[in-house]
mmCIF file of C-alpha atoms and ligand atoms in Angstrom:
data_model
loop_
_atom_site.group_PDB
_atom_site.id
_atom_site.type_symbol
_atom_site.label_atom_id
_atom_site.label_comp_id
_atom_site.label_asym_id
_atom_site.label_seq_id
_atom_site.Cartn_x
_atom_site.Cartn_y
_atom_site.Cartn_z
ATOM 1 C CA MET A 1 0.000 0.000 0.000
ATOM 2 C CA SER A 2 1.345 3.444 -0.932
ATOM 3 C CA ASN A 3 1.986 6.093 1.720
ATOM 4 C CA LYS A 4 1.251 8.896 -0.784
ATOM 5 C CA PRO A 5 -2.138 10.031 0.621
ATOM 6 C CA ILE A 6 -0.720 10.174 4.144
ATOM 7 C CA GLU A 7 2.328 12.158 2.931
ATOM 8 C CA LEU A 8 0.103 14.505 0.965
ATOM 9 C CA GLU A 9 -2.131 14.993 3.973
ATOM 10 C CA LEU A 10 0.924 15.749 6.125
ATOM 11 C CA ASP A 11 2.268 18.174 3.493
ATOM 12 C CA ASN A 12 -1.049 20.024 3.533
ATOM 13 C CA ARG A 13 -1.263 19.965 7.310
ATOM 14 C CA LEU A 14 2.256 21.392 7.650
ATOM 15 C CA GLY A 15 1.701 23.887 4.824
ATOM 16 C CA ARG A 16 4.884 22.740 3.080
ATOM 17 C CA HIS A 17 3.802 24.077 -0.300
ATOM 18 C CA TYR A 18 2.668 27.438 0.975
ATOM 19 C CA SER A 19 4.674 30.662 0.951
ATOM 20 C CA PRO A 20 5.217 32.877 3.989
ATOM 21 C CA GLY A 21 2.143 35.011 4.611
ATOM 22 C CA ASP A 22 -0.278 32.577 2.913
ATOM 23 C CA GLN A 23 -3.556 31.735 4.655
ATOM 24 C CA HIS A 24 -2.281 28.601 6.347
ATOM 25 C CA TYR A 25 -1.690 28.646 10.112
ATOM 26 C CA ARG A 26 1.994 27.692 9.728
ATOM 27 C CA ALA A 27 2.788 29.626 6.541
ATOM 28 C CA TYR A 28 1.099 32.818 7.775
ATOM 29 C CA VAL A 29 3.787 33.335 10.450
ATOM 30 C CA GLY A 30 6.852 32.537 8.307
ATOM 31 C CA PRO A 31 8.507 29.886 6.106
ATOM 32 C CA PRO A 32 6.662 26.614 6.949
ATOM 33 C CA ALA A 33 9.918 24.626 6.672
ATOM 34 C CA ASP A 34 11.340 26.547 9.657
ATOM 35 C CA TYR A 35 8.240 26.410 11.859
ATOM 36 C CA ASP A 36 9.845 23.990 14.340
ATOM 37 C CA LEU A 37 13.287 25.649 14.237
ATOM 38 C CA VAL A 38 12.046 29.122 15.108
ATOM 39 C CA ALA A 39 10.147 27.673 18.063
ATOM 40 C CA THR A 40 13.287 26.010 19.439
ATOM 41 C CA TRP A 41 15.396 29.165 18.980
ATOM 42 C CA VAL A 42 12.957 31.196 21.052
ATOM 43 C CA PHE A 43 12.422 28.494 23.656
ATOM 44 C CA THR A 44 16.137 27.790 24.178
ATOM 45 C CA LEU A 45 16.868 31.524 24.310
ATOM 46 C CA LEU A 46 14.338 31.958 27.121
ATOM 47 C CA VAL A 47 15.683 28.926 28.999
ATOM 48 C CA SER A 48 19.244 30.215 28.522
ATOM 49 C CA LEU A 49 18.140 33.483 30.069
ATOM 50 C CA GLY A 50 16.890 31.625 33.126
ATOM 51 C CA MET A 51 13.217 30.903 32.366
ATOM 52 C CA ARG A 52 11.680 28.309 34.703
ATOM 53 C CA GLU A 53 8.185 26.802 34.798
ATOM 54 C CA THR A 54 7.208 29.143 37.638
ATOM 55 C CA HIS A 55 7.760 32.246 35.500
ATOM 56 C CA LYS A 56 5.064 34.247 33.748
ATOM 57 C CA VAL A 57 5.696 34.636 30.035
ATOM 58 C CA LEU A 58 4.072 37.040 27.587
ATOM 59 C CA ASP A 59 4.216 36.165 23.869
ATOM 60 C CA ILE A 60 3.450 39.341 21.871
ATOM 61 C CA GLY A 61 1.849 38.519 18.502
ATOM 62 C CA CYS A 62 1.796 34.812 19.396
ATOM 63 C CA GLY A 63 0.401 33.844 15.967
ATOM 64 C CA SER A 64 -0.442 30.137 15.615
ATOM 65 C CA LEU A 65 1.375 29.290 18.893
ATOM 66 C CA ARG A 66 4.599 28.355 17.122
ATOM 67 C CA VAL A 67 6.435 29.171 20.363
ATOM 68 C CA GLY A 68 3.335 28.653 22.502
ATOM 69 C CA ARG A 69 3.272 24.953 21.624
ATOM 70 C CA LEU A 70 6.534 24.585 23.578
ATOM 71 C CA LEU A 71 5.864 27.203 26.238
ATOM 72 C CA ILE A 72 2.339 26.155 27.239
ATOM 73 C CA PRO A 73 3.241 22.545 28.176
ATOM 74 C CA TYR A 74 6.451 23.727 29.884
ATOM 75 C CA LEU A 75 5.037 26.488 32.076
ATOM 76 C CA LEU A 76 2.875 25.907 35.148
ATOM 77 C CA PRO A 77 -0.867 26.560 34.736
ATOM 78 C CA THR A 78 -1.911 30.170 33.997
ATOM 79 C CA ASN A 79 1.697 31.297 33.298
ATOM 80 C CA TYR A 80 1.430 31.663 29.501
ATOM 81 C CA TYR A 81 -0.062 34.857 28.011
ATOM 82 C CA GLY A 82 -0.398 35.655 24.326
ATOM 83 C CA THR A 83 -1.640 38.637 22.317
ATOM 84 C CA GLU A 84 -2.676 38.302 18.672
ATOM 85 C CA PRO A 85 -5.059 40.216 16.391
ATOM 86 C CA GLU A 86 -5.738 37.199 14.121
ATOM 87 C CA ASP A 87 -7.962 34.971 16.226
ATOM 88 C CA TRP A 88 -8.020 32.180 13.615
ATOM 89 C CA LEU A 89 -4.279 31.652 14.092
ATOM 90 C CA ILE A 90 -4.698 30.960 17.802
ATOM 91 C CA GLN A 91 -7.675 28.662 17.144
ATOM 92 C CA GLU A 92 -5.779 26.626 14.533
ATOM 93 C CA GLY A 93 -2.676 26.583 16.708
ATOM 94 C CA ILE A 94 -4.795 25.051 19.472
ATOM 95 C CA GLN A 95 -6.480 22.604 17.079
ATOM 96 C CA TYR A 96 -3.353 21.370 15.262
ATOM 97 C CA GLU A 97 -0.434 22.003 17.621
ATOM 98 C CA VAL A 98 -1.344 22.372 21.272
ATOM 99 C CA GLY A 99 -4.606 20.471 21.721
ATOM 100 C CA GLN A 100 -7.641 21.448 23.778
ATOM 101 C CA ASP A 101 -6.597 19.104 26.638
ATOM 102 C CA GLN A 102 -3.382 21.080 27.101
ATOM 103 C CA ILE A 103 -5.370 24.326 27.074
ATOM 104 C CA ASP A 104 -7.751 22.948 29.730
ATOM 105 C CA LEU A 105 -4.789 21.802 31.809
ATOM 106 C CA LYS A 106 -2.549 24.870 31.513
ATOM 107 C CA LYS A 107 -5.201 27.598 31.203
ATOM 108 C CA PRO A 108 -3.220 30.087 29.077
ATOM 109 C CA SER A 109 -4.609 33.619 28.588
ATOM 110 C CA PHE A 110 -5.138 35.119 25.139
ATOM 111 C CA LEU A 111 -5.957 38.680 24.164
ATOM 112 C CA LYS A 112 -7.193 39.640 20.704
ATOM 113 C CA ASP A 113 -5.224 42.830 20.295
ATOM 114 C CA ALA A 114 -3.462 44.956 17.672
ATOM 115 C CA ASN A 115 -2.529 47.888 19.931
ATOM 116 C CA PHE A 116 0.089 46.300 22.160
ATOM 117 C CA SER A 117 -2.269 46.665 25.134
ATOM 118 C CA LEU A 118 0.028 44.556 27.281
ATOM 119 C CA SER A 119 -1.157 46.074 30.553
ATOM 120 C CA SER A 120 -4.706 44.811 29.835
ATOM 121 C CA PHE A 121 -3.676 41.505 31.423
ATOM 122 C CA ASN A 122 -3.231 43.350 34.756
ATOM 123 C CA SER A 123 -0.134 41.306 35.379
ATOM 124 C CA GLN A 124 3.638 41.655 35.526
ATOM 125 C CA PHE A 125 5.755 39.303 33.412
ATOM 126 C CA ASP A 126 9.114 37.683 34.082
ATOM 127 C CA TYR A 127 9.754 37.128 30.359
ATOM 128 C CA ILE A 128 8.337 38.871 27.313
ATOM 129 C CA VAL A 129 8.980 37.769 23.747
ATOM 130 C CA ALA A 130 8.199 39.533 20.466
ATOM 131 C CA GLN A 131 9.483 37.194 17.737
ATOM 132 C CA SER A 132 9.253 38.705 14.253
ATOM 133 C CA ILE A 133 7.015 41.568 15.370
ATOM 134 C CA PHE A 134 9.248 44.676 15.121
ATOM 135 C CA SER A 135 10.237 43.466 11.644
ATOM 136 C CA HIS A 136 6.693 44.288 10.478
ATOM 137 C CA ALA A 137 5.865 47.240 12.722
ATOM 138 C CA SER A 138 6.039 51.006 12.304
ATOM 139 C CA SER A 139 8.251 52.961 14.706
ATOM 140 C CA ASN A 140 5.107 54.300 16.432
ATOM 141 C CA GLN A 141 3.957 50.722 17.019
ATOM 142 C CA ILE A 142 7.390 49.731 18.352
ATOM 143 C CA ALA A 143 7.358 52.787 20.639
ATOM 144 C CA GLN A 144 3.882 51.851 21.899
ATOM 145 C CA CYS A 145 4.967 48.245 22.443
ATOM 146 C CA LEU A 146 8.012 49.363 24.473
ATOM 147 C CA ILE A 147 6.003 51.826 26.570
ATOM 148 C CA GLU A 148 3.486 49.098 27.366
ATOM 149 C CA ALA A 149 6.258 46.548 28.011
ATOM 150 C CA ALA A 150 7.834 48.912 30.564
ATOM 151 C CA ARG A 151 4.491 48.961 32.396
ATOM 152 C CA VAL A 152 4.365 45.188 32.788
ATOM 153 C CA MET A 153 8.070 44.631 33.561
ATOM 154 C CA HIS A 154 9.410 44.346 37.117
ATOM 155 C CA THR A 155 13.063 44.984 38.048
ATOM 156 C CA ASN A 156 14.302 41.616 36.781
ATOM 157 C CA SER A 157 12.000 41.127 33.802
ATOM 158 C CA ILE A 158 13.587 40.178 30.513
ATOM 159 C CA PHE A 159 12.163 41.198 27.151
ATOM 160 C CA VAL A 160 13.622 39.604 24.010
ATOM 161 C CA CYS A 161 12.649 40.544 20.481
ATOM 162 C CA THR A 162 13.888 40.307 16.928
ATOM 163 C CA PHE A 163 14.337 43.030 14.338
ATOM 164 C CA LEU A 164 15.707 43.258 10.823
ATOM 165 C CA LYS A 165 18.961 45.226 10.944
ATOM 166 C CA GLY A 166 19.322 47.886 8.230
ATOM 167 C CA ASP A 167 21.207 51.112 7.453
ATOM 168 C CA LYS A 168 17.976 53.068 7.294
ATOM 169 C CA SER A 169 14.906 52.659 9.475
ATOM 170 C CA TYR A 170 11.422 52.111 8.073
ATOM 171 C CA GLU A 171 9.582 55.422 8.122
ATOM 172 C CA GLY A 172 6.054 54.325 7.231
ATOM 173 C CA ASP A 173 3.084 54.401 9.605
ATOM 174 C CA GLU A 174 1.634 51.021 8.673
ATOM 175 C CA TRP A 175 2.139 47.440 9.812
ATOM 176 C CA VAL A 176 3.783 45.671 6.832
ATOM 177 C CA TYR A 177 2.876 42.035 6.120
ATOM 178 C CA PRO A 178 4.110 39.594 4.975
ATOM 179 C CA GLY A 179 6.965 41.860 3.852
ATOM 180 C CA ILE A 180 9.536 42.875 6.438
ATOM 181 C CA VAL A 181 10.948 46.288 7.302
ATOM 182 C CA PRO A 182 14.435 47.255 8.569
ATOM 183 C CA TYR A 183 15.550 49.335 11.538
ATOM 184 C CA ARG A 184 18.880 50.793 12.576
ATOM 185 C CA PRO A 185 19.754 49.274 15.968
ATOM 186 C CA GLU A 186 20.317 52.737 17.478
ATOM 187 C CA ASP A 187 16.777 53.810 16.525
ATOM 188 C CA ILE A 188 15.255 50.919 18.478
ATOM 189 C CA THR A 189 17.666 51.570 21.370
ATOM 190 C CA ASN A 190 16.471 55.206 21.446
ATOM 191 C CA LEU A 191 12.818 54.143 21.476
ATOM 192 C CA ALA A 192 13.605 51.757 24.356
ATOM 193 C CA GLU A 193 15.386 54.543 26.256
ATOM 194 C CA LYS A 194 12.383 56.837 25.771
ATOM 195 C CA ALA A 195 10.262 54.101 27.357
ATOM 196 C CA GLY A 196 12.731 53.967 30.283
ATOM 197 C CA LEU A 197 14.318 50.676 29.184
ATOM 198 C CA LEU A 198 17.811 49.468 28.307
ATOM 199 C CA CYS A 199 18.370 47.640 25.023
ATOM 200 C CA ARG A 200 21.345 45.508 23.919
ATOM 201 C CA GLN A 201 21.969 43.315 20.878
ATOM 202 C CA ILE A 202 22.644 39.679 21.677
ATOM 203 C CA ASN A 203 23.986 36.803 19.606
ATOM 204 C CA TRP A 204 21.367 34.131 19.064
ATOM 205 C CA PRO A 205 20.295 32.165 15.969
ATOM 206 C CA HIS A 206 17.741 33.488 13.495
ATOM 207 C CA GLN A 207 17.263 33.130 9.742
ATOM 208 C CA ASN A 208 17.510 36.807 8.837
ATOM 209 C CA GLN A 209 16.910 38.904 11.946
ATOM 210 C CA ASN A 210 18.857 39.994 15.011
ATOM 211 C CA TRP A 211 17.964 39.563 18.647
ATOM 212 C CA LEU A 212 17.634 42.327 21.226
ATOM 213 C CA LEU A 213 17.625 42.014 24.998
ATOM 214 C CA ILE A 214 15.594 44.678 26.777
ATOM 215 C CA ILE A 215 15.675 45.182 30.534
ATOM 216 C CA ARG A 216 15.042 47.812 33.167
ATOM 217 C CA PRO A 217 18.038 50.112 33.812
ATOM 218 C CA GLU A 218 18.075 48.980 37.484
ATOM 219 C CA ASN A 219 19.047 45.542 36.174
ATOM 220 C CA GLU A 220 22.001 46.826 34.098
ATOM 221 C CA LYS A 221 24.505 44.953 36.265
ATOM 222 C CA GLY A 222 22.642 41.750 35.355
ATOM 223 C CA ILE A 223 23.385 42.097 31.608
ATOM 224 C CA GLU A 224 26.853 40.614 31.867
ATOM 225 C CA ARG A 225 25.474 37.621 33.748
ATOM 226 C CA LEU A 226 22.680 37.169 31.189
ATOM 227 C CA GLU A 227 25.130 37.348 28.281
ATOM 228 C CA ARG A 228 27.369 34.816 30.004
ATOM 229 C CA GLY A 229 24.322 32.545 30.311
ATOM 230 C CA LEU A 230 23.897 32.628 26.527
ATOM 231 C CA SER A 231 27.251 30.921 25.998
ATOM 232 C CA ILE A 232 26.316 27.954 28.194
ATOM 233 C CA PRO A 233 24.070 25.082 27.105
ATOM 234 C CA PRO A 234 20.625 25.908 28.514
ATOM 235 C CA LEU A 235 20.372 22.713 30.521
ATOM 236 C CA PHE A 236 23.416 23.701 32.574
ATOM 237 C CA ASN A 237 22.568 27.334 32.692
ATOM 238 C CA ASN A 238 19.834 27.193 35.290
ATOM 239 C CA ARG A 239 22.231 25.383 37.601
ATOM 240 C CA PHE A 240 25.312 27.405 36.670
ATOM 241 C CA VAL A 241 23.962 30.952 36.831
ATOM 242 C CA PRO A 242 22.700 30.722 40.457
ATOM 243 C CA LEU A 243 26.133 29.330 41.429
ATOM 244 C CA VAL A 244 27.917 32.205 39.721
ATOM 245 C CA ASP A 245 25.519 34.607 41.454
ATOM 246 C CA LYS A 246 26.415 33.029 44.798
ATOM 247 C CA TYR A 247 30.167 33.306 44.166
ATOM 248 C CA GLU A 248 29.822 36.853 42.898
ATOM 249 C CA ALA A 249 27.934 37.786 46.079
ATOM 250 C CA GLU A 250 30.734 36.224 48.159
ATOM 251 C CA VAL A 251 33.407 38.093 46.176
ATOM 252 C CA GLU A 252 31.452 41.334 46.614
ATOM 253 C CA SER A 253 31.209 40.808 50.378
ATOM 254 C CA LEU A 254 34.962 40.016 50.614
ATOM 255 C CA GLN A 255 35.760 43.123 48.576
ATOM 256 C CA GLN A 256 33.580 45.157 50.938
ATOM 257 C CA LYS A 257 35.480 43.741 53.943
ATOM 258 C CA LEU A 258 38.778 44.555 52.222
ATOM 259 C CA ARG A 259 37.631 48.129 51.636
ATOM 260 C CA GLU A 260 36.651 48.459 55.330
ATOM 261 C CA THR A 261 39.969 47.016 56.514
ATOM 262 C CA SER A 262 42.011 49.308 54.314
ATOM 263 C CA ARG A 263 39.956 52.287 55.556
ATOM 264 C CA GLN A 264 40.701 51.268 59.158
ATOM 265 C CA ASN A 265 44.318 50.852 58.150
ATOM 266 C CA GLN A 266 44.350 54.395 56.789
ATOM 267 C CA LEU A 267 42.836 55.697 60.036
ATOM 268 C CA LEU A 268 45.454 53.800 62.055
ATOM 269 C CA GLN A 269 48.157 55.145 59.781
ATOM 270 C CA ALA A 270 46.872 58.690 60.351
ATOM 271 C CA ASP A 271 46.871 58.091 64.155
ATOM 272 C CA HIS A 272 50.362 56.682 63.881
ATOM 273 C CA GLU A 273 51.583 59.770 62.018
ATOM 274 C CA LYS A 274 49.973 62.035 64.644
ATOM 275 C CA LEU A 275 51.696 60.092 67.445
ATOM 276 C CA GLU A 276 55.043 60.309 65.668
ATOM 277 C CA LYS A 277 54.640 64.074 65.236
ATOM 278 C CA TRP A 278 53.711 64.437 68.902
ATOM 279 C CA ALA A 279 56.753 62.366 69.975
ATOM 280 C CA LEU A 280 58.979 64.564 67.818
ATOM 281 C CA GLU A 281 57.561 67.732 69.402
ATOM 282 C CA MET A 282 58.081 66.230 72.872
ATOM 283 C CA GLN A 283 61.646 65.393 71.943
ATOM 284 C CA GLU A 284 62.234 68.972 70.764
ATOM 285 C CA GLN A 285 60.699 70.385 73.985
ATOM 286 C CA LEU A 286 62.858 68.011 76.030
ATOM 287 C CA THR A 287 65.969 69.133 74.158
ATOM 288 C CA ALA A 288 64.980 72.789 74.679
ATOM 289 C CA ILE A 289 64.393 72.206 78.412
ATOM 290 C CA SER A 290 67.720 70.429 78.897
ATOM 291 C CA GLY A 291 69.436 73.237 76.929
ATOM 292 C CA ASN A 292 67.868 75.805 79.292
ATOM 293 C CA ARG A 293 68.909 73.736 82.322
ATOM 294 C CA LEU A 294 72.494 73.597 81.032
ATOM 295 C CA ARG A 295 72.631 77.355 80.508
ATOM 296 C CA LEU A 296 71.215 77.933 84.025
ATOM 297 C CA LEU A 297 73.819 75.594 85.529
ATOM 298 C CA LYS A 298 76.633 77.397 83.725
ATOM 299 C CA LYS A 299 75.363 80.774 85.043
ATOM 300 C CA LEU A 300 75.248 79.412 88.605
ATOM 301 C CA LEU A 301 78.768 78.005 88.346
ATOM 302 C CA LYS A 302 80.125 81.348 87.089
ATOM 303 C CA ARG A 303 78.869 83.131 90.192
HETATM 304 C C1 SAM B 401 5.757 36.869 11.649
HETATM 305 S S1 SAM B 401 4.379 36.519 12.615
HETATM 306 C C2 SAM B 401 5.168 35.968 14.113
HETATM 307 C C3 SAM B 401 4.236 35.183 14.986
HETATM 308 C C4 SAM B 401 4.884 34.634 16.253
HETATM 309 N N1 SAM B 401 5.489 35.672 17.023
HETATM 310 C C5 SAM B 401 5.880 33.567 15.884
HETATM 311 O O1 SAM B 401 7.081 33.811 16.021
HETATM 312 O O2 SAM B 401 5.449 32.527 15.486
HETATM 313 C C6 SAM B 401 3.753 38.113 13.087
HETATM 314 C C7 SAM B 401 2.508 38.024 13.922
HETATM 315 O O3 SAM B 401 2.132 39.310 14.390
HETATM 316 C C8 SAM B 401 0.741 39.410 14.360
HETATM 317 N N2 SAM B 401 0.359 40.833 14.404
HETATM 318 C C9 SAM B 401 -0.105 41.643 13.439
HETATM 319 N N3 SAM B 401 -0.333 42.887 13.906
HETATM 320 C C10 SAM B 401 0.007 42.848 15.203
HETATM 321 C C11 SAM B 401 -0.033 43.814 16.264
HETATM 322 N N4 SAM B 401 -0.436 45.065 16.051
HETATM 323 N N5 SAM B 401 0.347 43.436 17.491
HETATM 324 C C12 SAM B 401 0.784 42.177 17.732
HETATM 325 N N6 SAM B 401 0.842 41.216 16.764
HETATM 326 C C13 SAM B 401 0.458 41.562 15.528
HETATM 327 C C14 SAM B 401 0.386 38.703 13.080
HETATM 328 O O4 SAM B 401 -0.983 38.361 13.027
HETATM 329 C C15 SAM B 401 1.314 37.499 13.175
HETATM 330 O O5 SAM B 401 0.747 36.464 13.883
#
C-alpha cells in the first residue's frame, strides 16, 4: 500500500507548499519549513536566560502558537499569556499544535489585540517575547509596544525581540505584512530609552533577523550575567547561573570587607603619624628644656 495520501495529507497539514504570509496557520507566520526551528530558537533563548516553569511569560503577537506549543506545556498553569489580532491563528494553533486538553490543563490567557495593550492583562511578566514583530511594525507601534512593556516589567523582567537590521529605518506608519521592514539598531535603542528601558543586541540564531535584549536600567549589572548565560548550554545554565551569582555575592562581600579594613588601616596610619609628630615635638621640647637647664647651671657656676 502506498503512503502517498498520508504524505500529501501531512504536506497540507504542515503547509509545506505554501509561501510565507499565505492563509495557512503555519505559513502565515513565516517559512513553513522553519516552523519547528524558530520555536526552538525562542524556547532555548528563554531557557538560557533563566526561564523556569514558575515564570510568567508574555508572547506578543503569538500567531499560531509556534512558540506557545513549547511554552504552554512547559510552564505551570496560567503562566502563559499571548496577544494576537488574528484569532483564527490561535484557534488553529490550538487545534493542530497544542490540543484542547493542554489548554484545559494549563489555562493560558489570550488577548485579541493589535494595539500592544500589554497592561490589559493586569499582570507583571518575568519574560516577554516579540518574535518577528518589530520586523513588520512602524516605529510608532514599536514605541507603543516598548512603553506598554515597561508597564508590565518588574526589576528583573527580561524582554527579548527580533528586528531586521538595516542602514535606514522604516519610516512608514503602517504594519507591513508579509513583507519585512528594517531598523537601525540605534533607533530601536532610542525608542527603548524613551520608554525607560535598556536595550542591547545579543547573539542568538535566526534566519535573517537579530535579537535584542531589553531590561530595566536597574538591572544593568545583570546584563553581563545574562550574556554569560547565553554561551552555556541551557540545561546547565539554570544550575550554573545561580552558582555564579552566589560566588559573585561572596566576592562582593569580601571586597567590601577589604575596603573596610584598608579604611581602618588608613585611620590607624593617620593616628600613627599624629603620634610620631607628637613624639617629635616632645623630643624637641625636652631638648629645649635640657638646653635651658644647662645654661642655668653654667650661670650658677660662674657666680
Ligand atoms: C511573523 S508573525 C510571528 C508570529 C509569532 N510571534 C511567531 O514567532 O510565530 C507576526 C505576527 O504578528 C501578528 N500581528 C499583526 N499585527 C500585530 C499587532 N499590532 N500586534 C501584535 N501582533 C500583531 C500577526 O498576526 C502574526 O501572527
